[in-house]
Coordinates of C-alpha atoms in Angstrom, one line a residue:
X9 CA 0.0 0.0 0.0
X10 CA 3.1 2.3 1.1
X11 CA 4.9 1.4 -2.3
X12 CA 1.4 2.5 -4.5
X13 CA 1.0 5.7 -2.7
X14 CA 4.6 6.8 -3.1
X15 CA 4.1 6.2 -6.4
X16 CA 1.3 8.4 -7.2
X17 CA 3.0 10.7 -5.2
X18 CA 6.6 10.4 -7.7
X19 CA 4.3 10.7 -10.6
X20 CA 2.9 13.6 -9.7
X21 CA 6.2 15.5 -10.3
X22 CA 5.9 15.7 -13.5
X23 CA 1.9 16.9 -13.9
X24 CA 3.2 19.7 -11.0
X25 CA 6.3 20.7 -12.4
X26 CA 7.3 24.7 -12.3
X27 CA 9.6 25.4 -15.2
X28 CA 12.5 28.0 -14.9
X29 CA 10.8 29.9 -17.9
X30 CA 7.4 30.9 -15.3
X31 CA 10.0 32.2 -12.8
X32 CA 11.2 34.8 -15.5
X33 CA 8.1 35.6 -17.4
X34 CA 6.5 36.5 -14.1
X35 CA 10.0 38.2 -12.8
X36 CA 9.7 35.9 -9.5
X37 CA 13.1 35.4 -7.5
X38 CA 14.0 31.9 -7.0
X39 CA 15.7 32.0 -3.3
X40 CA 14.8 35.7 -3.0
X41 CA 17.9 36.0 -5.7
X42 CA 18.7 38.1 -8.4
X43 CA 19.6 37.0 -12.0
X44 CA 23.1 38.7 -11.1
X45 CA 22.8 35.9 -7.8
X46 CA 22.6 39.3 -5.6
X47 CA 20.0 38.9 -2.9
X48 CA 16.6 40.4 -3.3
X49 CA 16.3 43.4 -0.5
X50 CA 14.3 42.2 2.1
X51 CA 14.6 45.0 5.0
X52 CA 16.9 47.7 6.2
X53 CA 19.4 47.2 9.0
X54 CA 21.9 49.4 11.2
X55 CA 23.8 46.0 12.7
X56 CA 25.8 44.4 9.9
X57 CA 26.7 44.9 6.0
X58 CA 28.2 42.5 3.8
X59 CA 29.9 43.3 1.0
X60 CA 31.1 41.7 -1.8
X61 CA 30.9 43.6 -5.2
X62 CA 29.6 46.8 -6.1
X63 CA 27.2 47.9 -8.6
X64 CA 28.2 50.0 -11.7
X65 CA 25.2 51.2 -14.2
X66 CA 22.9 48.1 -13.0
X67 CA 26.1 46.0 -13.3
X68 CA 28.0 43.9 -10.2
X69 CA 31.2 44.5 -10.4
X70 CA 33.5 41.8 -8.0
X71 CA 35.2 43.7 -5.2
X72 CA 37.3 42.1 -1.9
X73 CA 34.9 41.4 0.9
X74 CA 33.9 43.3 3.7
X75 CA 32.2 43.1 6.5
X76 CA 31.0 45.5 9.5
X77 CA 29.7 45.3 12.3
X78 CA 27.3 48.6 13.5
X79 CA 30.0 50.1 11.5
X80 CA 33.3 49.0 12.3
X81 CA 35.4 46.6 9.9
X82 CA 35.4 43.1 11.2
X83 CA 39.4 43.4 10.5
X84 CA 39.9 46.6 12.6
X85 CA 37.6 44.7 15.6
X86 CA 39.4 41.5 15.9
X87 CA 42.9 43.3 15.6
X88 CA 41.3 45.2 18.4
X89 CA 40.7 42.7 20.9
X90 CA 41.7 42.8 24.7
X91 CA 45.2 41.3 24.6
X92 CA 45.2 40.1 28.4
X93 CA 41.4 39.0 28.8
X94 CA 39.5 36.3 26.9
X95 CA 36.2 38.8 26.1
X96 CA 36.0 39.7 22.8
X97 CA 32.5 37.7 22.1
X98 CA 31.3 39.4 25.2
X99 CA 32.5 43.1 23.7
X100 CA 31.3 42.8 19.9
X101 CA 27.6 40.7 22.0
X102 CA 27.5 44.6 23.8
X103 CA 28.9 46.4 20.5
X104 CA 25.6 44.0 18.1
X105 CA 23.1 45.0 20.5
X106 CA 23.5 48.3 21.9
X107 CA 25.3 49.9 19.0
X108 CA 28.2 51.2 20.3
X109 CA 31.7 49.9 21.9
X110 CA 31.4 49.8 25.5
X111 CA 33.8 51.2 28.3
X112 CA 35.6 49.5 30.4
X113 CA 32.6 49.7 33.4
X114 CA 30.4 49.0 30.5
X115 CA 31.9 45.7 29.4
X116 CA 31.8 44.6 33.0
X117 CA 28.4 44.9 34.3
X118 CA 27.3 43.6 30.6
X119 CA 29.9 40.3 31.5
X120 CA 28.3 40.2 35.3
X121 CA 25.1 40.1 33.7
X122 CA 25.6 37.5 31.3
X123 CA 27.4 35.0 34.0
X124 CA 24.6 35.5 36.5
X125 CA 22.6 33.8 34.0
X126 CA 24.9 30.9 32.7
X127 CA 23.3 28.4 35.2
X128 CA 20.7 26.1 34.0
X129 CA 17.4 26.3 35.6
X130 CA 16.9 24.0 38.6
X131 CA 16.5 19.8 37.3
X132 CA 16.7 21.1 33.8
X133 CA 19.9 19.2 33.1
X134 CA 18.3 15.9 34.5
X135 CA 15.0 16.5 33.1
X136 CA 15.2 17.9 29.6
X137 CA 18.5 17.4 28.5
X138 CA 19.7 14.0 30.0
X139 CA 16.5 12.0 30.1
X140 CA 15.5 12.4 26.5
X141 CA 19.1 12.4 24.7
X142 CA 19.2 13.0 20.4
X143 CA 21.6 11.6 18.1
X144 CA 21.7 15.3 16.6
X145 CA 23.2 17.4 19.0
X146 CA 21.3 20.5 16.8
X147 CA 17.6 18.7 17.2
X148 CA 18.4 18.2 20.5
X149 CA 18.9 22.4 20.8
X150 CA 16.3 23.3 19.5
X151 CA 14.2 21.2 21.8
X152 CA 16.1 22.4 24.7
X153 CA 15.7 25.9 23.9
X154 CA 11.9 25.2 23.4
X155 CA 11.6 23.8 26.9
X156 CA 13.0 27.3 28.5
X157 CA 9.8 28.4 27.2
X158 CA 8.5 26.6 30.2
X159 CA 11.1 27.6 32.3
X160 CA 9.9 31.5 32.4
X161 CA 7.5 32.9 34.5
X162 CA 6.0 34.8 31.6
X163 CA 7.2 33.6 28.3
X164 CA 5.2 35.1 26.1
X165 CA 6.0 38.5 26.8
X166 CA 7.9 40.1 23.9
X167 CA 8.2 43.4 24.6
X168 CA 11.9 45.0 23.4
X169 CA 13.3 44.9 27.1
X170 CA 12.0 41.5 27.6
X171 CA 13.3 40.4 24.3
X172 CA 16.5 41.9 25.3
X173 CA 16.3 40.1 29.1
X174 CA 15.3 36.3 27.7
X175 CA 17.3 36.9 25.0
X176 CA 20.6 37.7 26.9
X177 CA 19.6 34.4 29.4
X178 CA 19.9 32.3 26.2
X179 CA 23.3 33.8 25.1
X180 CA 24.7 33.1 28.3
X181 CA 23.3 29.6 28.8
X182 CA 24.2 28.1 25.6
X183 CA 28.0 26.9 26.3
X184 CA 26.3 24.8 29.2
X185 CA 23.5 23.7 27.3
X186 CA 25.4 22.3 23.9
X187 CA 28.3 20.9 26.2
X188 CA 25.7 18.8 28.5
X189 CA 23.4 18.1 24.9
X190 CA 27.0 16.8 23.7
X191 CA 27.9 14.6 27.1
X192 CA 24.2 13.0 27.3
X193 CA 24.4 11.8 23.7
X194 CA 27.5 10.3 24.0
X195 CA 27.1 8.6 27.1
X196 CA 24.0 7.0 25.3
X197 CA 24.4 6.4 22.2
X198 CA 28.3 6.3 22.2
X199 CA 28.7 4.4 26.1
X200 CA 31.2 7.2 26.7
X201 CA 31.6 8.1 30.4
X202 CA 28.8 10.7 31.8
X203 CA 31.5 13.9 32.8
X204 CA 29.3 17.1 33.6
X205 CA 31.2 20.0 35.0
X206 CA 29.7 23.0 36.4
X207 CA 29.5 26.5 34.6
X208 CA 32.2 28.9 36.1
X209 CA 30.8 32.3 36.3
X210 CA 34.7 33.8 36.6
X211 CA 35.4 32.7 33.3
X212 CA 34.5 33.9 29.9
X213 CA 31.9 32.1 27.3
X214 CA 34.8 30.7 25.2
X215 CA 36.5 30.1 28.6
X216 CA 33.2 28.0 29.8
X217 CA 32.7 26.7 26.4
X218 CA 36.6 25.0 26.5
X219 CA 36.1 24.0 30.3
X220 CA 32.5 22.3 30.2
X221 CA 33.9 20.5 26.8
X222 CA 37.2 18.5 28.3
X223 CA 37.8 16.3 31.0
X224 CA 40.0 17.7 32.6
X225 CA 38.8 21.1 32.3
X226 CA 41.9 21.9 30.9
X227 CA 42.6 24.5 28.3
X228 CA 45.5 26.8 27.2
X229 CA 45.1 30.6 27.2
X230 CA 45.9 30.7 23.0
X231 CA 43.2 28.3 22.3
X232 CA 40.4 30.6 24.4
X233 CA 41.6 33.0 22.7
X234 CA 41.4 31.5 19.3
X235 CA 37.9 29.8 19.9
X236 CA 36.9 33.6 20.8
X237 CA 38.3 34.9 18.0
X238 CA 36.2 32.0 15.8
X239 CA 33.1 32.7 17.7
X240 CA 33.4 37.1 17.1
X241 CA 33.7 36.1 13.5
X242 CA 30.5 34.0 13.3
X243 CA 28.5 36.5 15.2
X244 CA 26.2 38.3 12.7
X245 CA 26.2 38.2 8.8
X246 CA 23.3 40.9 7.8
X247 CA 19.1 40.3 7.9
X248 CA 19.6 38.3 4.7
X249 CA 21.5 35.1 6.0
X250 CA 19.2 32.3 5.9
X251 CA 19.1 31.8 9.5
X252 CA 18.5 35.7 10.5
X253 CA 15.7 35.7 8.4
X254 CA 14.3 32.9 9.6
X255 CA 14.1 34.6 13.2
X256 CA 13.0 37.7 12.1
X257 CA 9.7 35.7 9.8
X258 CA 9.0 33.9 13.2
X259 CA 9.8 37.1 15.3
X260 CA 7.6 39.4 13.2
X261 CA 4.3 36.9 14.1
X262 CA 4.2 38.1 17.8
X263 CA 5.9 34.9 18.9
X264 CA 8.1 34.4 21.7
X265 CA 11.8 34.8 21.5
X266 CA 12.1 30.9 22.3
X267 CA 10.3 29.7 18.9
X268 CA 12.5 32.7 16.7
X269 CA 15.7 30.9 18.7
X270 CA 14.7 27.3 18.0
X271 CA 13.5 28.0 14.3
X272 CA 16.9 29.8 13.5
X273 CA 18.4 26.7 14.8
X274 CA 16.5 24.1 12.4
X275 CA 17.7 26.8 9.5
X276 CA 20.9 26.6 10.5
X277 CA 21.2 22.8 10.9
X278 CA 21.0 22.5 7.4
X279 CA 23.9 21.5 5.3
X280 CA 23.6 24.7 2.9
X281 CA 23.6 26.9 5.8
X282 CA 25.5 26.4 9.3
X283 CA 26.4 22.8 8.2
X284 CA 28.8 23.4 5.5
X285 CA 32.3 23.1 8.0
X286 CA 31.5 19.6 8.5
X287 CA 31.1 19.4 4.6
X288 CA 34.1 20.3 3.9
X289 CA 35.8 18.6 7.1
X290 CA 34.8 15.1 5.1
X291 CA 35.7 16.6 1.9
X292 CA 39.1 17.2 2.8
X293 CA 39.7 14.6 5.0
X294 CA 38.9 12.4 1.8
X295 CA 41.0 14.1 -0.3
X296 CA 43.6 13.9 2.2
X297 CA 43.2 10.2 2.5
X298 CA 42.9 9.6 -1.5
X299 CA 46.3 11.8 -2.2
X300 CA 48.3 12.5 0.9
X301 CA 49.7 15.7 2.5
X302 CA 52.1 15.6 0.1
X303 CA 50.6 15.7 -3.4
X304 CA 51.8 17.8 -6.0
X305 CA 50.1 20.4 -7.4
X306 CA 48.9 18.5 -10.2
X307 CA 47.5 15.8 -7.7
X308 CA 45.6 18.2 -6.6
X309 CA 44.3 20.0 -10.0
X310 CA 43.0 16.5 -11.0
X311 CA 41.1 15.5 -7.8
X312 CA 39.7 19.1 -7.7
X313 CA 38.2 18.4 -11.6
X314 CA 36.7 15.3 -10.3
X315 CA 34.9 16.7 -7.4
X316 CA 33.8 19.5 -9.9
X317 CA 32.8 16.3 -12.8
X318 CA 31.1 14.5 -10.4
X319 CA 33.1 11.8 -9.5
X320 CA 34.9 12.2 -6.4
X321 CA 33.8 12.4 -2.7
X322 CA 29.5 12.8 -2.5
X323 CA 29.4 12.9 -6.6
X324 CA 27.3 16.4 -6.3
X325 CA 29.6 18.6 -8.0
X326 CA 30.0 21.2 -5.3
X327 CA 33.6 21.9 -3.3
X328 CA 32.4 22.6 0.0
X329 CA 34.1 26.0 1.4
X330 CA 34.4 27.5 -2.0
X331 CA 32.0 30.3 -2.7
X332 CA 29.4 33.0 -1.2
X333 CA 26.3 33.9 -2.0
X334 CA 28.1 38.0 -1.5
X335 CA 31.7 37.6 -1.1
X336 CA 33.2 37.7 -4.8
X337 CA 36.8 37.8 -4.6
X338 CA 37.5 37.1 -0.3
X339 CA 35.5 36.6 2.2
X340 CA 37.4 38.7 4.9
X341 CA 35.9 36.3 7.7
X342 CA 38.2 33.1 5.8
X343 CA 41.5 35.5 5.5
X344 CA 41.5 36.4 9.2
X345 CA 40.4 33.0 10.3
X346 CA 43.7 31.7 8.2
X347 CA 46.1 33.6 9.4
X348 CA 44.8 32.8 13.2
X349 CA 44.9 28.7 12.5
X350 CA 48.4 29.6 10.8
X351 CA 50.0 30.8 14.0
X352 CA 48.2 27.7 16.0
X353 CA 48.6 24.9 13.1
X354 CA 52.4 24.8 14.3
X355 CA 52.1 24.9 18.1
X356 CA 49.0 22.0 17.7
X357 CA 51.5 19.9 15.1
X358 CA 49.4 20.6 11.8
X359 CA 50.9 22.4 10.1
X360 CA 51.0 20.3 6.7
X361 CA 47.6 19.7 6.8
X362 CA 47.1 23.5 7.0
X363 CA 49.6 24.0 4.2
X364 CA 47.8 21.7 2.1
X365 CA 44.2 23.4 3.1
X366 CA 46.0 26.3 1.6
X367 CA 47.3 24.7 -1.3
X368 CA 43.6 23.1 -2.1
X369 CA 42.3 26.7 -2.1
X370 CA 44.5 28.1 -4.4
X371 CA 44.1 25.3 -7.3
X372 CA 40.6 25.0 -6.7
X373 CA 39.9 28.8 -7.2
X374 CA 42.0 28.2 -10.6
X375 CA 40.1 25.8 -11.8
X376 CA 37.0 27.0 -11.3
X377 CA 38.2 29.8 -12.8
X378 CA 38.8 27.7 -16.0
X379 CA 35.9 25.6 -16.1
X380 CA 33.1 28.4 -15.2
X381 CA 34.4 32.0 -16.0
X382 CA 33.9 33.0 -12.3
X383 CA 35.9 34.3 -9.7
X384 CA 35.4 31.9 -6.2
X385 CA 36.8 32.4 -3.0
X386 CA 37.2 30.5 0.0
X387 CA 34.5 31.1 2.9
X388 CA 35.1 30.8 6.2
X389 CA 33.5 27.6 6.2
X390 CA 36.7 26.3 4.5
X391 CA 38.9 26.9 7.5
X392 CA 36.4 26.7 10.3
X393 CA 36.0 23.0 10.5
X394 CA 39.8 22.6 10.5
X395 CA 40.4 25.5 13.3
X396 CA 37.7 23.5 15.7
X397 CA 39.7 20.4 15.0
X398 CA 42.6 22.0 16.1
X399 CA 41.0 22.7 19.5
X400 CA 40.1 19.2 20.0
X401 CA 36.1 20.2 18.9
X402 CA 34.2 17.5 17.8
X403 CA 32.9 17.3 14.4
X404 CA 29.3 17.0 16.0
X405 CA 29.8 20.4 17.9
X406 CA 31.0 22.3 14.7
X407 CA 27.4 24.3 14.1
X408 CA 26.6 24.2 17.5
X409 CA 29.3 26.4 18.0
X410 CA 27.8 28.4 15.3
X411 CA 24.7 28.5 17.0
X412 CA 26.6 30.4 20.3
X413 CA 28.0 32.9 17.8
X414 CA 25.2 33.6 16.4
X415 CA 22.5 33.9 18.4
X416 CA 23.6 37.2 19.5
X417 CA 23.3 38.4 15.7
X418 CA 19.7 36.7 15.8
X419 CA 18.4 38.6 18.9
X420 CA 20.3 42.1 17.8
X421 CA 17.9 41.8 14.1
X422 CA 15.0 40.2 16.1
X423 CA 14.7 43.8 18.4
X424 CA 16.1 45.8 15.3
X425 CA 13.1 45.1 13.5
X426 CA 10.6 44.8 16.7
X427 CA 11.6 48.5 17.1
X428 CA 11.4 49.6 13.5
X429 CA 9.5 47.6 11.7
X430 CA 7.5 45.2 14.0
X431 CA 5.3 44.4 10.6
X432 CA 4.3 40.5 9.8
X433 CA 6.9 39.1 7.0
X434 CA 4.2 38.2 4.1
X435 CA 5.6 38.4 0.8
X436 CA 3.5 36.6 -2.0
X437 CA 3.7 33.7 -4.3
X438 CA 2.1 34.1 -7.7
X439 CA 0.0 31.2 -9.1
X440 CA 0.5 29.5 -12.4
X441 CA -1.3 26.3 -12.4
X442 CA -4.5 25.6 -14.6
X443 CA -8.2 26.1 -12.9
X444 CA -10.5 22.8 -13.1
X445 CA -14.3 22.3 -12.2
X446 CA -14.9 19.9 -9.7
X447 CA -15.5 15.9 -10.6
X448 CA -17.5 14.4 -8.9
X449 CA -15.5 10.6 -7.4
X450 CA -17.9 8.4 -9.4
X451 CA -16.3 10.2 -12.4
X452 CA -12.7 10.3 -12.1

């Protein structure tokens, strides 16, 4: 019965099919994109740009990436950061959602703030997280940031401050909640040992993140530093990201700030989105195992082709870390990540894995070059996977950490367009199927 039904349902492809030709006679955006692949405008925003080309007389012209946060280059922030103190998630965090940098008395009450509310609520570890365990550690988020919702006295209120109060209690209790998600899955479905460590509220949320992760709570002030540094770079990307958006649909219903977290999250679990470090982890790991660290160049160019043919690793065609959506010829977020992972490749022994990560990039932005006509640059995605390996991250825990960094960038838009907006996202779909009069079931 199963076998007939999915059948009708296959064969029905065809009679329902939308044909590329509709979406341009009717000038519809498929993926909210341009012809030019430039996004379709979808709000206005005083938290982040993105730029990767220009436009000249209607024409996008490729320039080096960009990115700002309320105004200040992503470059001129991270070469910023406090030398001495691990803090520079908790400083751009301030910085997203108040719009300026903060002082030094600032940046303190904002860091007392957020480490009064790292604890989970009372039993919540016990009952939410460790009695119902989830082979994906993201699912498992989203259902643990769901169950705050009962949690709060008054959850439903979604006034800016509130938005701003519940929103900040998520920030802060994420590194306890992905680290416990990760332990109880583990210890179920892996019959690892059951280590929970408590949240420190002296420490930092890379700190925290580093501490509630290992054993032996050990950790050494460069890698804080450099999982900090990972985290300010995946902290906002513009309203047009997949994920933003996402929360700011949900948000812009009069829902609570619980269903806009947990909807980002299920947008950013997805392999096109937040997913795509652990992509190219697998990718290159592949490659690595098909060629060696030592290939030559022309090793290289050949297995590079056969991704792009086809016929290599997942057979779709794609290299995984190699393009943007905006960036044309960089994405800034990928140059400053590699230089970091440079300096800690050689203290963490890989080095000639990095080397070769750097090697891939170059031949592979050749040949595309080639084969399509098209400038591609590396992502951030390229390196990301490979800097979290570095500090002993799990594969599993690559987008969660994704989802720490960027929550902040999902409440920031979320009371950005509360406070200036605050209309219900409802674009339109334009129909192009036939119209039918009814038959009747003894005559079909």
């Amino acid at each position: 019965m199963e076998d007939k039904v999915l059948q009708m349902f296959r064969d029905s492809f065809e009679r329902n099919a939308i044909p590329d030709e509709l979406y341009r006679k009717h000038d519809v955006k498929k993926g909210l994109r341009n012809e030019d692949g430039t996004g379709v405008l979808i709000g206005l925003t005083r938290i982040a740009d993105v730029v990767g080309y220009k436009k000249e007389d209607g024409k996008k012209i490729e320039t080096e990436g960009q990115l700002y946060y309320r105004g200040y280059s992503i470059s001129d922030i991270v070469a910023h950061l406090d030398e001495e103190k691990i803090c520079g998630y908790e400083e751009v965090c301030f910085l997203l959602l108040n719009g300026y940098l903060p002082n030094k008395e600032e940046l303190k009450a904002f860091m007392d703030k957020l480490s009064d509310n790292y604890e989970l609520p009372e039993g919540f570890l016990s009952r939410i997280i460790l009695r119902s365990p989830s082979l994906n550690i993201m699912n498992k988020l989203q259902r643990s940031i769901l169950m705050m919702y009962s949690e709060d006295v008054n959850p439903d209120e979604i006034s800016i401050e509130q938005t701003f109060e519940k929103g900040l209690g998520l920030i802060a209790k994420m590194p306890a909640i992905i680290a416990y998600t990760f332990a109880g899955k583990r210890h179920i479905f892996d019959n690892e040992s059951l280590i929970i460590h408590k949240v420190d509220k002296k420490k930092s949320i890379a700190e925290n993140i580093l501490q509630l992760l290992r054993a032996d709570q050990k950790y050494s002030y460069e890698e804080a530093k450099l999982l900090d540094f990972c985290l300010v770079l995946h902290m906002d990307h513009g309203a047009g990201n997949n994920s933003t958006f996402t929360n700011i649909v949900v948000s812009s219903t009069g829902t609570d700030i619980y269903s806009c977290m947990a909807a980002a999250i299920g947008s950013l679990k997805g392999p096109k989105h937040g997913g795509a470090n652990i992509s190219v982890r697998r990718m290159m790991n592949e490659v690595i195992e098909e060629i060696g660290l030592a290939a030559t160049d022309e090793e290289i160019r050949t297995i590079v082709n056969k991704i792009l043919d086809k016929d290599f690793y997942d057979k779709q065609g794609l290299i995984y870390g190699m393009g943007h959506a905006v960036y044309t010829l960089s994405d800034p977020r990928a140059q400053l990540l590699k230089k970091q992972a440079g300096i800690v490749a050689k203290e963490k022994g890989m080095n000639s894995e990095f080397v070769f990560y750097q090697r891939f990039e170059k031949i592979a932005k050749e040949e595309f070059k080639k084969r399509k006509g098209q400038n591609i640059c590396a992502n951030v995605d390229f390196y990301s996977g490979l800097v979290y390996s570095m500090l002993e991250i799990d594969e599993e825990l690559f987008t969660p950490m994704f989802v720490c960094a960027r929550m902040t960038g999902w409440l920031a838009h979320n009371i950005e367009n509360k406070c200036y907006c605050n209309k219900i996202v409802r674009p339109a779909g334009k129909y192009v199927g036939e119209l039918y009069d009814y038959v009747e079931m003894e005559d079909r």
